Amino acid sequence: MLHFRCSTVLKEFFEVTLKRPLSGSRQKSWLPTRYSGTASVDASLRLKVLHAAPHRPGLRTAPCAAPFRSYCTKTEGTVEPDEQLKKDGVSREAAIDKRRNAGILPSLEDLLFYTVAEGQETIPAHKFLTALKTTGLRSGDPRLKECMDTLKETLRNSSDGVTLDRHQFKKCVQSNIVLLTQAFRKKFVIPDFQSFTSHIDELYESAKPLNEGQVADYIPQLAKFSPDLWAVSLCTVDGQRHTVGDTKVPFCLQSCVKPLKYAIAVHDHGTEYVHSFIGKEPSGLRFNKLFLDDDDKPHNPMVNAGAIVCTSLIEVMNFLKRMAGNEYVGFSNATFQSERESGDRNFAIGYYLKEKKCFPDGTDMTSVLDFYFQLCSIEVTCESASVMAATLANGGICPITGERVLSPEAVRNTLSLMHSCGMYDFSGQFAFHVGLPAKSGVAGGILLVVPNVMGIMCWSPPLDKMGNSVRGIQFCTDLVELFNFHNYDNLKHFAKKHDPRREGGDQRQFFFGPMDYESLQQELALKAPLWKMVAPTESHQDSSTTVVYRMDKVAE
């Protein structure tokens, strides 16, 4: 958590302010000269961020360069404000509003200024933008548009075009102050975003040297991509962004579009109607087999037959743009033509589906197939696709626009089917080892969802024999080896991995049964050779006593 050097009153102000909308009024000055006629405030007081150790306490103070004084000093004959409030029957929140309106408490804008300024009277704009980036937010985030527009205008009219004083800064940030305060106080889903992304970069580099696999060539247009391309992008449910590698290169979604169009179909028509045409079970067969279930329906919407039927139920492009937060979503006509010319198997599946009356009445099968090829040819970048994945992780609400794009029912169904059927004939293995909903495509993409946390898109064209990206599979596997993202990582008494959702840096918890200290050290050497025991943090009483030790990483 980002900690401020502040008084107890200021702490209370933060707690209350973040629980309610900001008031419309904003004070021009926050440093009063007198309180109750007697108490003065040190005008040289500076609020500064504490870069604390990984296992610091929740809130603490530290010495300042100048003597630190409380905001209010009780003198003889005066009554403590809180004591007076109790007598008057005024609520704490109302009192804080009153204090703020009286100019006694700083506004959130003031606190943010002194946090970034670190004791200076002005802030270079680039320093603010750099600090913003460390939280995971981008200056181009749609939610910060008003702030960034005001910043540009203010700099244009400032004396040097570079720095902002406190009043200029407040004017820039006031429209987005709640979001910015959450970011700088590390209240997002990944609090220590820089530490987390450094691990992501390491996983990316670890998978980069892999040279196994072949670029798909049964669709001629796909064969033109370099096997050296490799990219990873992520977007959290709070809109924190990180990219590494060739993340701006457009590529086609191919089968990664299948869960998206299924989600749209359920959103538009409901679960019952969609599954009157399509099943829910893994097929156990290749994705392009001419095979239906016992009810003459495609097994699920993640295989070609189910995806073709699903295509007959939807209109999709507008949804995909909204899922991507209006970031890049394009169309490759060359890939579409290449798909159509090499799509004999899919035409065969289409005619088989038509024979078995799998389509809604009045469906033009050839038009549906054309639409199916077009959807496979929709282009994204790793960056825009990660926002689509994050929309699924966020229950259907796009993190960077706040717009609800899909219903919760559609998202739940989609993630369930991605988990069981999303990775071709590798779906069972992937569910076992990675334990997260995902969908791969023959262009080399893997759309990965960590529910309630983030969406990730990995892209590298070389595929394994199952049709999945070699580097992408390695990255997903390594990700879950390091972080506790697997669906079943949080079982009681399970050896804990690093949890980036908790603030505190490199820490893990390990569970051990009753044993003497020497035996415990031997067990540690086997389970966690790079981790040292700090202290027992809690114990559980059941059939036996299990002690939980917090582990901090030792420098390698």
Coordinates of C-alpha atoms in Angstrom, one line a residue:
M1 CA 0.0 0.0 0.0
L2 CA 1.2 3.5 -0.7
H3 CA 1.6 5.2 2.7
F4 CA 1.4 8.9 3.5
R5 CA 3.0 10.7 6.4
C6 CA -0.1 12.1 7.9
S7 CA -2.0 12.6 11.1
T8 CA -4.8 10.3 12.4
V9 CA -7.3 12.9 11.2
L10 CA -5.9 12.6 7.7
K11 CA -6.1 8.8 7.8
E12 CA -9.8 9.1 8.8
F13 CA -10.3 11.5 5.9
F14 CA -9.0 9.0 3.4
E15 CA -11.1 6.2 4.8
V16 CA -14.3 8.1 4.6
T17 CA -13.6 10.0 1.3
L18 CA -12.9 6.8 -0.6
K19 CA -16.2 5.3 0.5
R20 CA -18.3 8.1 -1.0
P21 CA -18.4 10.3 -4.1
L22 CA -16.2 13.4 -4.0
S23 CA -18.0 16.6 -3.1
G24 CA -18.4 19.1 -5.8
S25 CA -16.5 21.8 -3.9
R26 CA -12.7 21.9 -3.9
Q27 CA -10.8 24.2 -1.7
K28 CA -8.0 26.4 -3.1
S29 CA -5.9 26.2 0.0
W30 CA -5.4 23.3 2.5
L31 CA -2.8 24.6 4.9
P32 CA -4.7 26.6 7.6
T33 CA -2.8 29.1 9.7
R34 CA -4.8 28.7 12.9
Y35 CA -7.1 26.1 14.5
S36 CA -9.4 27.0 17.5
G37 CA -7.4 30.2 17.7
T38 CA -4.3 28.5 19.1
A39 CA -3.0 25.5 17.0
S40 CA -0.7 26.2 14.1
V41 CA 0.3 24.0 11.3
D42 CA 3.8 23.7 9.9
A43 CA 3.6 25.2 6.4
S44 CA 6.7 23.3 5.3
L45 CA 5.0 20.0 5.9
R46 CA 5.6 17.6 3.0
L47 CA 3.7 14.4 2.2
K48 CA 6.0 11.7 0.8
V49 CA 5.5 8.1 -0.3
L50 CA 7.1 5.5 1.8
H51 CA 8.8 2.8 -0.3
A52 CA 8.4 0.3 2.5
A53 CA 9.8 -3.2 2.9
P54 CA 7.8 -6.2 1.5
H55 CA 6.3 -7.0 4.9
R56 CA 5.7 -3.6 6.3
P57 CA 2.8 -2.9 8.6
G58 CA -0.4 -1.4 7.3
L59 CA 0.3 2.3 8.1
R60 CA 3.3 3.9 9.8
T61 CA 5.0 7.2 10.1
A62 CA 8.6 8.1 9.5
P63 CA 10.7 11.1 10.4
C64 CA 10.6 14.1 8.0
A65 CA 13.4 16.5 7.2
A66 CA 11.5 19.2 9.1
P67 CA 9.9 18.6 12.5
F68 CA 6.6 16.8 12.2
R69 CA 3.7 18.4 14.0
S70 CA 0.1 17.3 14.3
Y71 CA -2.6 19.2 12.5
C72 CA -4.4 20.1 15.8
T73 CA -2.8 20.7 19.2
K74 CA -5.0 20.5 22.3
T75 CA -4.5 23.4 24.6
E76 CA -6.0 24.2 28.0
G77 CA -9.6 25.2 27.7
T78 CA -10.1 23.7 24.3
V79 CA -12.2 20.7 23.5
E80 CA -11.1 17.9 21.2
P81 CA -13.1 18.0 18.0
D82 CA -14.2 14.4 18.2
E83 CA -15.3 14.9 21.8
Q84 CA -17.3 17.8 20.8
L85 CA -18.8 15.8 17.9
K86 CA -19.9 13.1 20.3
K87 CA -21.7 15.8 22.4
D88 CA -23.3 17.3 19.4
G89 CA -24.3 13.9 17.9
V90 CA -22.6 14.7 14.6
S91 CA -21.4 11.7 12.5
R92 CA -17.7 11.3 11.8
E93 CA -18.2 11.5 8.0
A94 CA -20.2 14.7 8.3
A95 CA -17.5 16.1 10.6
I96 CA -14.8 15.4 8.0
D97 CA -16.9 17.1 5.3
K98 CA -17.2 20.1 7.6
R99 CA -13.5 20.2 8.3
R100 CA -12.7 19.9 4.7
N101 CA -15.1 22.7 3.7
A102 CA -13.5 24.8 6.4
G103 CA -10.1 24.3 4.8
I104 CA -8.6 22.3 7.7
L105 CA -8.1 19.0 5.8
P106 CA -6.4 18.6 2.5
S107 CA -8.3 17.5 -0.6
L108 CA -7.3 14.3 -2.4
E109 CA -5.9 16.4 -5.2
D110 CA -3.5 18.1 -2.7
L111 CA -2.4 14.7 -1.3
L112 CA -1.8 13.4 -4.7
F113 CA 0.3 16.5 -5.6
Y114 CA 2.5 16.2 -2.5
T115 CA 2.9 12.4 -3.1
V116 CA 4.2 12.9 -6.6
A117 CA 6.1 16.2 -5.9
E118 CA 8.1 14.6 -3.0
G119 CA 8.6 18.0 -1.3
Q120 CA 9.0 20.2 -4.4
E121 CA 6.8 23.2 -5.2
T122 CA 6.2 22.1 -8.8
I123 CA 5.9 18.8 -10.7
P124 CA 7.4 18.2 -14.1
A125 CA 4.6 16.7 -16.2
H126 CA 6.8 13.7 -17.3
K127 CA 7.4 12.9 -13.6
F128 CA 3.6 12.6 -13.0
L129 CA 3.2 10.4 -16.2
T130 CA 6.1 8.2 -15.2
A131 CA 4.7 7.7 -11.7
L132 CA 1.3 7.0 -13.3
K133 CA 2.9 4.3 -15.5
T134 CA 4.3 2.5 -12.5
T135 CA 0.7 1.9 -11.2
G136 CA -0.2 0.1 -14.5
L137 CA -2.4 2.9 -15.9
R138 CA -1.7 4.4 -19.3
S139 CA -2.0 8.0 -20.2
G140 CA -4.2 6.9 -23.1
D141 CA -6.7 5.2 -20.8
P142 CA -10.2 6.3 -21.9
R143 CA -11.1 6.9 -18.2
L144 CA -8.3 9.5 -18.0
K145 CA -9.1 11.4 -21.1
E146 CA -10.4 14.5 -19.4
C147 CA -7.3 14.6 -17.1
M148 CA -4.9 14.2 -20.0
D149 CA -6.7 16.8 -22.2
T150 CA -6.6 19.3 -19.3
L151 CA -2.9 18.5 -18.8
K152 CA -2.1 19.2 -22.4
E153 CA -4.0 22.5 -22.3
T154 CA -2.5 23.6 -19.0
L155 CA 1.1 22.9 -20.3
R156 CA 0.3 24.7 -23.5
N157 CA -0.6 27.8 -21.5
S158 CA 2.1 27.5 -18.8
S159 CA 5.3 29.6 -18.6
D160 CA 7.7 26.8 -19.5
G161 CA 5.4 24.2 -21.0
V162 CA 6.9 21.5 -18.7
T163 CA 6.0 21.9 -15.0
L164 CA 2.9 22.3 -13.0
D165 CA 2.4 24.0 -9.7
R166 CA -0.1 22.7 -7.1
H167 CA -3.1 24.6 -8.4
Q168 CA -2.5 23.6 -12.0
F169 CA -2.0 20.0 -11.0
K170 CA -5.2 20.0 -9.0
K171 CA -7.1 21.4 -12.0
C172 CA -5.7 18.6 -14.2
V173 CA -6.5 15.6 -11.9
Q174 CA -9.7 16.7 -10.3
S175 CA -12.0 15.0 -12.8
N176 CA -10.3 11.6 -12.3
I177 CA -9.2 11.9 -8.7
V178 CA -10.9 8.8 -7.4
L179 CA -9.3 6.5 -10.0
L180 CA -5.9 8.2 -9.6
T181 CA -6.0 8.0 -5.8
Q182 CA -6.8 4.3 -6.0
A183 CA -3.9 3.8 -8.3
F184 CA -1.3 5.7 -6.2
R185 CA -2.5 4.1 -3.0
K186 CA -2.1 0.6 -4.6
K187 CA -5.7 -0.3 -4.3
F188 CA -5.8 -2.1 -7.7
V189 CA -6.1 -5.9 -8.0
I190 CA -2.3 -6.1 -8.5
P191 CA -0.9 -3.7 -5.9
D192 CA 2.8 -4.0 -6.7
F193 CA 2.4 -3.8 -10.4
Q194 CA 6.1 -3.2 -11.2
S195 CA 7.2 -6.3 -9.3
F196 CA 4.6 -8.4 -11.0
T197 CA 5.4 -7.2 -14.5
S198 CA 9.1 -7.9 -13.9
H199 CA 8.1 -11.5 -13.4
I200 CA 6.0 -11.5 -16.5
D201 CA 9.1 -10.2 -18.5
E202 CA 11.2 -13.0 -17.1
L203 CA 8.6 -15.6 -18.1
Y204 CA 8.5 -14.0 -21.6
E205 CA 12.3 -14.2 -21.9
S206 CA 12.3 -17.8 -20.7
A207 CA 9.9 -18.9 -23.5
K208 CA 11.6 -16.8 -26.2
P209 CA 14.4 -19.2 -27.1
L210 CA 12.0 -22.1 -27.8
N211 CA 12.2 -22.9 -31.5
E212 CA 10.0 -26.0 -31.8
G213 CA 6.8 -26.1 -33.7
Q214 CA 5.7 -25.1 -37.2
V215 CA 3.8 -22.1 -38.5
A216 CA 0.4 -23.1 -39.8
D217 CA 0.5 -23.4 -43.6
Y218 CA -2.8 -25.1 -44.5
I219 CA -4.1 -21.5 -44.7
P220 CA -1.6 -19.9 -47.1
Q221 CA -1.9 -16.4 -45.6
L222 CA -0.9 -17.6 -42.2
A223 CA 2.3 -19.2 -43.5
K224 CA 3.7 -15.7 -44.2
F225 CA 4.3 -14.9 -40.5
S226 CA 7.8 -15.1 -39.1
P227 CA 8.3 -17.9 -36.6
D228 CA 10.4 -15.4 -34.5
L229 CA 7.3 -13.2 -33.6
W230 CA 6.5 -13.5 -29.9
A231 CA 4.3 -11.2 -27.8
V232 CA 2.5 -11.1 -24.4
S233 CA 0.0 -8.5 -23.3
L234 CA -2.1 -8.3 -20.2
C235 CA -4.9 -6.1 -18.9
T236 CA -6.2 -6.4 -15.3
V237 CA -9.8 -5.9 -14.3
D238 CA -8.8 -2.4 -13.0
G239 CA -7.3 -1.5 -16.4
Q240 CA -3.6 -2.0 -15.5
R241 CA -1.7 -2.7 -18.7
H242 CA 1.6 -4.3 -19.6
T243 CA 3.0 -5.5 -22.9
V244 CA 6.3 -7.1 -23.9
G245 CA 7.5 -8.2 -27.4
D246 CA 5.8 -7.8 -30.8
T247 CA 2.5 -6.6 -29.3
K248 CA 1.5 -4.1 -31.9
V249 CA 1.7 -6.5 -34.9
P250 CA -1.8 -7.4 -36.2
F251 CA -2.8 -11.0 -36.5
C252 CA -6.0 -12.9 -37.1
L253 CA -8.0 -14.3 -34.2
Q254 CA -8.8 -17.6 -36.0
S255 CA -10.3 -20.0 -33.4
C256 CA -9.7 -17.5 -30.6
V257 CA -12.8 -15.8 -31.8
K258 CA -15.0 -18.8 -31.0
P259 CA -15.5 -18.1 -27.3
L260 CA -16.2 -14.4 -28.1
K261 CA -18.9 -15.2 -30.6
Y262 CA -20.4 -17.8 -28.3
A263 CA -20.5 -15.2 -25.5
I264 CA -22.3 -12.8 -27.9
A265 CA -24.8 -15.4 -28.9
V266 CA -25.7 -16.2 -25.3
H267 CA -25.8 -12.5 -24.5
D268 CA -28.3 -11.9 -27.4
H269 CA -30.4 -15.1 -27.1
G270 CA -29.8 -16.7 -23.7
T271 CA -28.3 -20.0 -22.7
E272 CA -31.3 -22.2 -23.4
Y273 CA -31.8 -21.0 -27.0
V274 CA -28.2 -21.3 -28.0
H275 CA -27.8 -24.7 -26.5
S276 CA -30.9 -26.0 -28.3
F277 CA -28.5 -26.0 -31.3
I278 CA -25.1 -26.7 -29.7
G279 CA -24.0 -29.1 -27.0
K280 CA -21.7 -28.4 -24.0
E281 CA -19.4 -31.5 -23.9
P282 CA -15.8 -31.9 -25.1
S283 CA -15.9 -34.0 -28.3
G284 CA -12.7 -36.0 -27.7
L285 CA -12.1 -35.5 -31.4
R286 CA -10.1 -33.2 -33.7
F287 CA -11.7 -29.7 -33.9
N288 CA -12.6 -30.1 -37.6
K289 CA -14.2 -33.6 -37.5
L290 CA -17.4 -34.2 -39.3
F291 CA -19.1 -35.6 -36.2
L292 CA -22.1 -34.7 -34.1
D293 CA -23.3 -35.9 -30.7
D294 CA -26.1 -38.4 -30.1
D295 CA -28.7 -35.6 -30.5
D296 CA -27.3 -34.6 -33.9
K297 CA -25.8 -31.3 -32.5
P298 CA -22.2 -30.1 -32.5
H299 CA -20.5 -31.1 -29.3
N300 CA -19.6 -27.6 -28.2
P301 CA -19.1 -24.1 -29.7
M302 CA -15.3 -24.4 -29.5
V303 CA -15.0 -26.9 -32.4
N304 CA -15.6 -25.9 -36.0
A305 CA -19.1 -27.4 -36.3
G306 CA -20.3 -25.7 -33.2
A307 CA -18.7 -22.4 -34.1
I308 CA -20.3 -22.5 -37.6
V309 CA -23.8 -23.0 -36.0
C310 CA -23.0 -20.3 -33.5
T311 CA -22.1 -18.0 -36.3
S312 CA -25.7 -18.2 -37.7
L313 CA -26.9 -16.7 -34.4
I314 CA -25.0 -13.5 -34.1
E315 CA -23.8 -10.0 -35.3
V316 CA -20.3 -9.6 -33.9
M317 CA -18.0 -6.7 -35.0
N318 CA -19.5 -4.0 -32.7
F319 CA -19.3 -6.3 -29.7
L320 CA -15.6 -7.1 -30.3
K321 CA -14.8 -3.4 -30.6
R322 CA -16.6 -2.7 -27.3
M323 CA -14.9 -5.7 -25.6
A324 CA -11.5 -4.3 -26.8
G325 CA -12.3 -0.8 -25.3
N326 CA -12.4 0.6 -28.9
E327 CA -8.7 -0.4 -29.4
Y328 CA -7.6 -2.0 -32.7
V329 CA -10.0 -4.5 -34.2
G330 CA -9.6 -4.9 -38.0
F331 CA -10.2 -7.3 -40.8
S332 CA -7.8 -9.2 -43.1
N333 CA -9.5 -9.7 -46.5
A334 CA -6.5 -11.6 -47.7
T335 CA -6.9 -14.1 -44.9
F336 CA -10.6 -14.3 -45.5
Q337 CA -10.1 -15.2 -49.2
S338 CA -7.3 -17.6 -48.2
E339 CA -9.6 -19.3 -45.7
R340 CA -12.5 -19.6 -48.2
E341 CA -10.3 -21.1 -50.9
S342 CA -8.8 -23.6 -48.6
G343 CA -12.0 -24.3 -46.6
D344 CA -13.2 -27.6 -48.2
R345 CA -13.4 -29.3 -44.8
N346 CA -15.5 -26.5 -43.3
F347 CA -17.8 -26.6 -46.4
A348 CA -18.2 -30.3 -45.8
I349 CA -19.0 -29.7 -42.2
G350 CA -21.5 -27.0 -43.3
Y351 CA -23.4 -29.3 -45.6
Y352 CA -23.4 -32.1 -43.0
L353 CA -24.9 -29.6 -40.5
K354 CA -27.5 -28.6 -43.0
E355 CA -28.4 -32.2 -43.7
K356 CA -28.8 -32.8 -40.0
K357 CA -31.0 -29.6 -39.6
C358 CA -28.6 -28.1 -37.1
F359 CA -29.2 -24.5 -38.2
P360 CA -32.1 -22.3 -37.2
D361 CA -34.9 -22.3 -39.8
G362 CA -34.3 -20.1 -42.8
T363 CA -30.5 -20.1 -42.5
D364 CA -28.5 -19.7 -45.6
M365 CA -25.6 -22.1 -45.0
T366 CA -23.2 -20.7 -47.6
S367 CA -23.7 -17.2 -46.2
V368 CA -23.0 -18.5 -42.7
L369 CA -19.8 -20.1 -43.8
D370 CA -18.7 -16.9 -45.4
F371 CA -19.4 -15.1 -42.2
Y372 CA -17.5 -17.9 -40.3
F373 CA -14.4 -17.3 -42.4
Q374 CA -14.7 -13.6 -42.0
L375 CA -14.8 -13.9 -38.2
C376 CA -11.7 -16.1 -38.2
S377 CA -10.1 -13.3 -40.3
I378 CA -10.7 -10.5 -37.8
E379 CA -7.5 -8.9 -36.8
V380 CA -6.3 -7.8 -33.4
T381 CA -3.1 -7.0 -31.7
C382 CA -1.9 -8.6 -28.5
E383 CA -2.8 -5.4 -26.7
S384 CA -6.4 -5.1 -27.9
A385 CA -7.0 -8.8 -27.5
S386 CA -5.8 -8.7 -23.9
V387 CA -8.6 -6.1 -23.2
M388 CA -11.1 -8.6 -24.7
A389 CA -9.8 -11.2 -22.3
A390 CA -9.9 -8.8 -19.4
T391 CA -13.6 -8.0 -20.3
L392 CA -14.3 -11.8 -19.7
A393 CA -12.2 -11.7 -16.5
N394 CA -14.2 -8.7 -15.4
G395 CA -17.6 -10.4 -15.8
G396 CA -18.5 -8.7 -19.1
I397 CA -17.5 -5.1 -18.2
C398 CA -14.7 -3.6 -20.2
P399 CA -12.1 -2.5 -17.7
I400 CA -10.9 0.6 -19.6
T401 CA -14.3 2.0 -20.5
G402 CA -16.5 0.7 -17.7
E403 CA -19.1 -0.4 -20.3
R404 CA -21.0 -3.6 -19.7
V405 CA -20.6 -5.5 -23.0
L406 CA -21.7 -9.0 -22.1
S407 CA -24.1 -10.4 -19.5
P408 CA -22.7 -12.3 -16.5
E409 CA -24.5 -15.4 -17.7
A410 CA -22.8 -15.2 -21.1
V411 CA -19.4 -14.8 -19.4
R412 CA -19.9 -17.6 -16.9
N413 CA -20.9 -20.0 -19.7
T414 CA -18.1 -18.9 -21.9
L415 CA -15.4 -19.4 -19.3
S416 CA -16.8 -22.8 -18.4
L417 CA -16.5 -24.0 -22.0
M418 CA -13.1 -22.4 -22.5
H419 CA -11.9 -24.4 -19.4
S420 CA -13.2 -27.7 -20.7
C421 CA -12.9 -27.4 -24.5
G422 CA -10.8 -24.4 -25.4
M423 CA -7.4 -25.9 -26.3
Y424 CA -8.2 -28.4 -29.0
D425 CA -7.1 -31.9 -28.1
F426 CA -4.9 -30.5 -25.3
S427 CA -7.8 -29.2 -23.3
G428 CA -7.7 -31.8 -20.6
Q429 CA -4.0 -31.4 -20.1
F430 CA -4.2 -27.6 -20.1
A431 CA -7.1 -27.7 -17.5
F432 CA -5.0 -30.1 -15.4
H433 CA -1.7 -28.2 -15.4
V434 CA -2.8 -24.6 -15.9
G435 CA -6.3 -24.7 -14.5
L436 CA -7.5 -21.5 -16.3
P437 CA -10.0 -20.8 -19.1
A438 CA -8.2 -20.3 -22.4
K439 CA -8.7 -20.5 -26.2
S440 CA -6.0 -21.1 -28.8
G441 CA -6.0 -20.3 -32.5
V442 CA -3.9 -21.6 -35.4
A443 CA -2.5 -18.1 -36.0
G444 CA -0.6 -18.6 -32.8
G445 CA -2.7 -16.8 -30.2
I446 CA -3.7 -18.0 -26.8
L447 CA -6.5 -16.0 -25.1
L448 CA -6.1 -16.6 -21.3
V449 CA -8.5 -15.5 -18.6
V450 CA -7.7 -15.3 -14.9
P451 CA -11.2 -14.6 -13.5
N452 CA -11.6 -11.5 -11.4
V453 CA -7.9 -10.6 -12.0
M454 CA -6.8 -10.2 -15.6
G455 CA -6.9 -11.2 -19.3
I456 CA -3.8 -12.2 -21.2
M457 CA -3.1 -12.7 -24.9
C458 CA 0.0 -14.6 -25.9
W459 CA 1.0 -14.8 -29.5
S460 CA 3.7 -16.7 -31.4
P461 CA 3.0 -18.4 -34.7
P462 CA 4.9 -21.7 -34.4
L463 CA 2.4 -24.4 -33.3
D464 CA 2.8 -27.8 -31.6
K465 CA 1.2 -31.0 -33.1
M466 CA -2.1 -30.1 -31.3
G467 CA -2.3 -26.7 -33.0
N468 CA -1.3 -24.6 -29.9
S469 CA 1.4 -22.0 -29.8
V470 CA 4.6 -23.6 -28.4
R471 CA 5.8 -20.4 -26.6
G472 CA 2.3 -19.6 -25.5
I473 CA 1.8 -23.0 -23.8
Q474 CA 5.2 -22.6 -22.1
F475 CA 4.3 -19.1 -20.8
C476 CA 0.9 -20.2 -19.5
T477 CA 2.5 -23.2 -17.7
D478 CA 5.3 -21.1 -16.2
L479 CA 2.8 -18.4 -15.1
V480 CA 0.8 -20.8 -13.0
E481 CA 4.0 -22.5 -11.6
L482 CA 5.0 -19.1 -10.2
F483 CA 1.6 -17.5 -9.3
N484 CA -1.4 -19.0 -7.5
F485 CA -3.7 -18.5 -10.5
H486 CA -4.7 -22.2 -11.0
N487 CA -8.3 -22.7 -10.0
Y488 CA -7.4 -25.1 -7.2
D489 CA -4.2 -23.4 -5.9
N490 CA -6.0 -22.1 -2.8
L491 CA -7.1 -25.3 -1.3
K492 CA -6.5 -25.6 2.5
H493 CA -3.0 -27.0 3.4
F494 CA -1.9 -26.6 -0.2
A495 CA 1.7 -25.3 -0.6
K496 CA 1.2 -21.7 -1.5
K497 CA 2.7 -19.9 -4.5
H498 CA 3.3 -16.2 -4.8
D499 CA 0.0 -14.2 -4.8
P500 CA 0.4 -10.9 -6.7
R501 CA -3.1 -9.8 -5.5
R502 CA -1.7 -9.4 -2.0
E503 CA 0.5 -6.4 -1.2
G504 CA 3.9 -7.2 0.2
G505 CA 6.3 -8.2 -2.6
D506 CA 7.9 -11.6 -2.8
Q507 CA 6.3 -13.6 -0.1
R508 CA 4.8 -17.1 0.1
Q509 CA 3.2 -19.2 2.7
F510 CA 4.0 -22.9 3.3
F511 CA 2.1 -25.3 5.4
F512 CA 3.9 -27.9 7.5
G513 CA 2.6 -30.5 9.9
P514 CA 4.0 -30.7 13.5
M515 CA 7.8 -31.3 13.5
D516 CA 10.8 -30.1 15.4
Y517 CA 12.8 -27.1 14.1
E518 CA 15.6 -29.2 12.6
S519 CA 13.1 -31.3 10.6
L520 CA 11.4 -28.1 9.5
Q521 CA 14.6 -26.7 8.1
Q522 CA 15.2 -29.9 6.2
E523 CA 11.7 -29.7 4.8
L524 CA 12.3 -26.1 3.8
A525 CA 15.5 -27.0 1.9
L526 CA 13.5 -29.4 -0.2
K527 CA 10.4 -27.3 -0.7
A528 CA 11.8 -23.8 -1.0
P529 CA 15.6 -23.6 -1.2
L530 CA 15.5 -19.9 -2.3
W531 CA 13.2 -18.9 0.5
K532 CA 13.9 -18.2 4.2
M533 CA 11.5 -18.6 7.1
V534 CA 10.5 -15.4 8.7
A535 CA 8.0 -16.2 11.4
P536 CA 4.9 -18.3 12.0
T537 CA 1.9 -16.2 11.0
E538 CA -1.0 -18.3 12.1
S539 CA -1.9 -21.9 13.1
H540 CA -4.9 -24.1 12.3
Q541 CA -6.4 -26.5 14.8
D542 CA -8.0 -29.6 13.2
S543 CA -6.9 -33.3 13.5
S544 CA -3.4 -32.0 14.1
T545 CA -1.7 -28.6 14.4
T546 CA -0.4 -27.0 11.2
V547 CA 1.8 -24.0 11.5
V548 CA 1.8 -21.4 8.6
Y549 CA 5.2 -19.7 8.0
R550 CA 5.6 -16.6 5.9
M551 CA 8.6 -17.0 3.5
D552 CA 10.6 -14.1 2.1
K553 CA 12.7 -14.7 -1.0
V554 CA 16.5 -14.8 -0.5
A555 CA 18.6 -13.0 -3.1
E556 CA 19.8 -15.4 -5.7

